């Protein structure tokens, strides 16, 4: 208990300003030096030294001149420590992640501004409420986390925290146990908000799903034109799934049987302009050759990549006069459809037989999509749906 009282007194002393601490140190130095001076003077008197007055005067002058020097050194030491403490406090206050200082039993001692902004509480509310305001510290997950921290003095995990308004959010928590200047156990809790990370992960997942299921063939090539990724539609062009492409290390030019002259043109355009766009006629096994409008563009990132996209040319549409086609879907328009329908129903071959069926397709929630993305977005949906019908039927 006596040692704890001394530490508490020292802790109160550290809370004083630098000037007050220097002044107290000067008084203490003069007081102790005076005691030493009195004791030394008595010893000199008892020794019957003939020069005890000179020796006493010398000691007094030494004390007089060394007192400001020692006080100045101590003051400089205090200023340096105070400067470091202010720098550290400024660093903690401006951390981009939440930092909470607490006892191992869960009582919160302090919290930096980032933690208060993240959780929606003031520092006073956190100190009064404790850790249980933020999460269920009786849950098996947190008990396991606390046991790991107790054993290894350090623990790391992901939890769902509660804000003041009741909103839940995922957070990454790193906690350590240490002893402070008073030799008492404390713990630091570092809180990192994972909401933004989760949103990015979801966007990445949605993007990959959209690319994988896109109707247009898409490929990702490395700088040597080797196919690193392709979607399902591109598999119809290469004739192989992605696993087979990767195992073979297929080159785009070799896979699509592109001529040497066409390769030279593409490589020159990519080198000069980082992109190329033009028509390509591809031989796809036993099927007749198909014409595509191909685009290649270089993307600079961690590694140099090339994005390749293929759009089938409208050969079927060219066989019909433009006035018979719908402007958006490029399918037969309503007037020609009614005319062909009347001819089909009036023909004699349907007599005594089942009549032809009329199949109606409906795009679910099209009005919502048209409202959200505008008329142009709605037209693109209709065009993509028409392309799917043309390829499927």
PDB file of N, CA, C and O in Angstrom, residues 6-37:
ATOM      1  N   UNK A   6       3.013   6.161  -2.874  1.00  0.00           N
ATOM      2  CA  UNK A   6       4.121   6.913  -3.479  1.00  0.00           C
ATOM      3  C   UNK A   6       3.879   7.107  -4.975  1.00  0.00           C
ATOM      4  O   UNK A   6       4.075   8.188  -5.525  1.00  0.00           O
ATOM      5  N   UNK A   7       3.426   6.034  -5.642  1.00  0.00           N
ATOM      6  CA  UNK A   7       3.154   6.140  -7.081  1.00  0.00           C
ATOM      7  C   UNK A   7       2.034   7.128  -7.352  1.00  0.00           C
ATOM      8  O   UNK A   7       2.085   7.899  -8.303  1.00  0.00           O
ATOM      9  N   UNK A   8       0.985   7.122  -6.508  1.00  0.00           N
ATOM     10  CA  UNK A   8      -0.115   8.069  -6.682  1.00  0.00           C
ATOM     11  C   UNK A   8       0.361   9.504  -6.515  1.00  0.00           C
ATOM     12  O   UNK A   8      -0.029  10.403  -7.275  1.00  0.00           O
ATOM     13  N   UNK A   9       1.224   9.734  -5.525  1.00  0.00           N
ATOM     14  CA  UNK A   9       1.762  11.080  -5.310  1.00  0.00           C
ATOM     15  C   UNK A   9       2.591  11.526  -6.500  1.00  0.00           C
ATOM     16  O   UNK A   9       2.511  12.681  -6.948  1.00  0.00           O
ATOM     17  N   UNK A  10       3.375  10.612  -7.039  1.00  0.00           N
ATOM     18  CA  UNK A  10       4.184  10.936  -8.213  1.00  0.00           C
ATOM     19  C   UNK A  10       3.302  11.222  -9.429  1.00  0.00           C
ATOM     20  O   UNK A  10       3.600  12.104 -10.230  1.00  0.00           O
ATOM     21  N   UNK A  11       2.186  10.481  -9.523  1.00  0.00           N
ATOM     22  CA  UNK A  11       1.267  10.713 -10.633  1.00  0.00           C
ATOM     23  C   UNK A  11       0.660  12.106 -10.544  1.00  0.00           C
ATOM     24  O   UNK A  11       0.525  12.810 -11.552  1.00  0.00           O
ATOM     25  N   UNK A  12       0.302  12.559  -9.307  1.00  0.00           N
ATOM     26  CA  UNK A  12      -0.218  13.921  -9.148  1.00  0.00           C
ATOM     27  C   UNK A  12       0.860  14.951  -9.493  1.00  0.00           C
ATOM     28  O   UNK A  12       0.565  15.997 -10.066  1.00  0.00           O
ATOM     29  N   UNK A  13       2.085  14.628  -9.156  1.00  0.00           N
ATOM     30  CA  UNK A  13       3.186  15.536  -9.454  1.00  0.00           C
ATOM     31  C   UNK A  13       3.378  15.710 -10.955  1.00  0.00           C
ATOM     32  O   UNK A  13       3.650  16.803 -11.442  1.00  0.00           O
ATOM     33  N   UNK A  14       3.187  14.624 -11.694  1.00  0.00           N
ATOM     34  CA  UNK A  14       3.353  14.681 -13.146  1.00  0.00           C
ATOM     35  C   UNK A  14       2.275  15.516 -13.817  1.00  0.00           C
ATOM     36  O   UNK A  14       2.450  15.992 -14.929  1.00  0.00           O
ATOM     37  N   UNK A  15       1.141  15.700 -13.124  1.00  0.00           N
ATOM     38  CA  UNK A  15       0.068  16.500 -13.696  1.00  0.00           C
ATOM     39  C   UNK A  15       0.342  17.996 -13.601  1.00  0.00           C
ATOM     40  O   UNK A  15      -0.330  18.795 -14.255  1.00  0.00           O
ATOM     41  N   UNK A  16       1.318  18.390 -12.785  1.00  0.00           N
ATOM     42  CA  UNK A  16       1.641  19.802 -12.641  1.00  0.00           C
ATOM     43  C   UNK A  16       2.322  20.327 -13.908  1.00  0.00           C
ATOM     44  O   UNK A  16       2.893  19.579 -14.682  1.00  0.00           O
ATOM     45  N   UNK A  17       2.296  21.661 -14.060  1.00  0.00           N
ATOM     46  CA  UNK A  17       2.924  22.270 -15.230  1.00  0.00           C
ATOM     47  C   UNK A  17       4.443  22.176 -15.120  1.00  0.00           C
ATOM     48  O   UNK A  17       5.007  21.934 -14.045  1.00  0.00           O
ATOM     49  N   UNK A  18       5.122  22.408 -16.252  1.00  0.00           N
ATOM     50  CA  UNK A  18       6.584  22.311 -16.281  1.00  0.00           C
ATOM     51  C   UNK A  18       7.234  23.344 -15.374  1.00  0.00           C
ATOM     52  O   UNK A  18       8.186  23.041 -14.654  1.00  0.00           O
ATOM     53  N   UNK A  19       6.723  24.577 -15.359  1.00  0.00           N
ATOM     54  CA  UNK A  19       7.306  25.627 -14.519  1.00  0.00           C
ATOM     55  C   UNK A  19       7.155  25.303 -13.034  1.00  0.00           C
ATOM     56  O   UNK A  19       8.086  25.511 -12.235  1.00  0.00           O
ATOM     57  N   UNK A  20       5.969  24.837 -12.652  1.00  0.00           N
ATOM     58  CA  UNK A  20       5.744  24.502 -11.236  1.00  0.00           C
ATOM     59  C   UNK A  20       6.642  23.360 -10.811  1.00  0.00           C
ATOM     60  O   UNK A  20       7.239  23.383  -9.719  1.00  0.00           O
ATOM     61  N   UNK A  21       6.809  22.366 -11.669  1.00  0.00           N
ATOM     62  CA  UNK A  21       7.669  21.243 -11.318  1.00  0.00           C
ATOM     63  C   UNK A  21       9.129  21.699 -11.178  1.00  0.00           C
ATOM     64  O   UNK A  21       9.851  21.270 -10.285  1.00  0.00           O
ATOM     65  N   UNK A  22       9.569  22.585 -12.072  1.00  0.00           N
ATOM     66  CA  UNK A  22      10.945  23.108 -11.979  1.00  0.00           C
ATOM     67  C   UNK A  22      11.142  23.901 -10.698  1.00  0.00           C
ATOM     68  O   UNK A  22      12.185  23.799 -10.029  1.00  0.00           O
ATOM     69  N   UNK A  23      10.147  24.739 -10.325  1.00  0.00           N
ATOM     70  CA  UNK A  23      10.237  25.526  -9.093  1.00  0.00           C
ATOM     71  C   UNK A  23      10.308  24.627  -7.864  1.00  0.00           C
ATOM     72  O   UNK A  23      11.129  24.848  -6.958  1.00  0.00           O
ATOM     73  N   UNK A  24       9.454  23.580  -7.841  1.00  0.00           N
ATOM     74  CA  UNK A  24       9.489  22.651  -6.716  1.00  0.00           C
ATOM     75  C   UNK A  24      10.830  21.923  -6.645  1.00  0.00           C
ATOM     76  O   UNK A  24      11.376  21.693  -5.559  1.00  0.00           O
ATOM     77  N   UNK A  25      11.352  21.562  -7.821  1.00  0.00           N
ATOM     78  CA  UNK A  25      12.649  20.890  -7.833  1.00  0.00           C
ATOM     79  C   UNK A  25      13.744  21.816  -7.305  1.00  0.00           C
ATOM     80  O   UNK A  25      14.642  21.396  -6.561  1.00  0.00           O
ATOM     81  N   UNK A  26      13.692  23.130  -7.646  1.00  0.00           N
ATOM     82  CA  UNK A  26      14.690  24.079  -7.142  1.00  0.00           C
ATOM     83  C   UNK A  26      14.644  24.204  -5.630  1.00  0.00           C
ATOM     84  O   UNK A  26      15.687  24.212  -4.963  1.00  0.00           O
ATOM     85  N   UNK A  27      13.420  24.310  -5.070  1.00  0.00           N
ATOM     86  CA  UNK A  27      13.282  24.380  -3.618  1.00  0.00           C
ATOM     87  C   UNK A  27      13.836  23.116  -2.951  1.00  0.00           C
ATOM     88  O   UNK A  27      14.525  23.183  -1.922  1.00  0.00           O
ATOM     89  N   UNK A  28      13.505  21.966  -3.568  1.00  0.00           N
ATOM     90  CA  UNK A  28      13.985  20.705  -2.991  1.00  0.00           C
ATOM     91  C   UNK A  28      15.509  20.634  -3.054  1.00  0.00           C
ATOM     92  O   UNK A  28      16.164  20.172  -2.093  1.00  0.00           O
ATOM     93  N   UNK A  29      16.092  21.122  -4.148  1.00  0.00           N
ATOM     94  CA  UNK A  29      17.549  21.095  -4.283  1.00  0.00           C
ATOM     95  C   UNK A  29      18.217  22.005  -3.248  1.00  0.00           C
ATOM     96  O   UNK A  29      19.202  21.639  -2.590  1.00  0.00           O
ATOM     97  N   UNK A  30      17.675  23.203  -3.070  1.00  0.00           N
ATOM     98  CA  UNK A  30      18.246  24.140  -2.095  1.00  0.00           C
ATOM     99  C   UNK A  30      18.091  23.598  -0.669  1.00  0.00           C
ATOM    100  O   UNK A  30      19.002  23.696   0.161  1.00  0.00           O
ATOM    101  N   UNK A  31      16.918  23.001  -0.375  1.00  0.00           N
ATOM    102  CA  UNK A  31      16.663  22.469   0.964  1.00  0.00           C
ATOM    103  C   UNK A  31      17.635  21.345   1.288  1.00  0.00           C
ATOM    104  O   UNK A  31      18.268  21.327   2.365  1.00  0.00           O
ATOM    105  N   UNK A  32      17.787  20.403   0.356  1.00  0.00           N
ATOM    106  CA  UNK A  32      18.687  19.276   0.610  1.00  0.00           C
ATOM    107  C   UNK A  32      20.138  19.749   0.674  1.00  0.00           C
ATOM    108  O   UNK A  32      20.923  19.313   1.527  1.00  0.00           O
ATOM    109  N   UNK A  33      20.504  20.701  -0.202  1.00  0.00           N
ATOM    110  CA  UNK A  33      21.871  21.208  -0.196  1.00  0.00           C
ATOM    111  C   UNK A  33      22.168  21.964   1.098  1.00  0.00           C
ATOM    112  O   UNK A  33      23.280  21.902   1.637  1.00  0.00           O
ATOM    113  N   UNK A  34      21.145  22.670   1.617  1.00  0.00           N
ATOM    114  CA  UNK A  34      21.339  23.385   2.888  1.00  0.00           C
ATOM    115  C   UNK A  34      21.578  22.409   4.030  1.00  0.00           C
ATOM    116  O   UNK A  34      22.438  22.645   4.902  1.00  0.00           O
ATOM    117  N   UNK A  35      20.830  21.315   4.018  1.00  0.00           N
ATOM    118  CA  UNK A  35      21.051  20.302   5.052  1.00  0.00           C
ATOM    119  C   UNK A  35      22.466  19.746   4.968  1.00  0.00           C
ATOM    120  O   UNK A  35      23.155  19.578   5.982  1.00  0.00           O
ATOM    121  N   UNK A  36      22.900  19.491   3.730  1.00  0.00           N
ATOM    122  CA  UNK A  36      24.259  18.970   3.544  1.00  0.00           C
ATOM    123  C   UNK A  36      25.279  20.014   4.004  1.00  0.00           C
ATOM    124  O   UNK A  36      26.303  19.689   4.626  1.00  0.00           O
ATOM    125  N   UNK A  37      24.968  21.295   3.700  1.00  0.00           N
ATOM    126  CA  UNK A  37      25.865  22.371   4.098  1.00  0.00           C
ATOM    127  C   UNK A  37      26.005  22.461   5.621  1.00  0.00           C
ATOM    128  O   UNK A  37      27.110  22.612   6.171  1.00  0.00           O
TER     129      UNK A  37
END
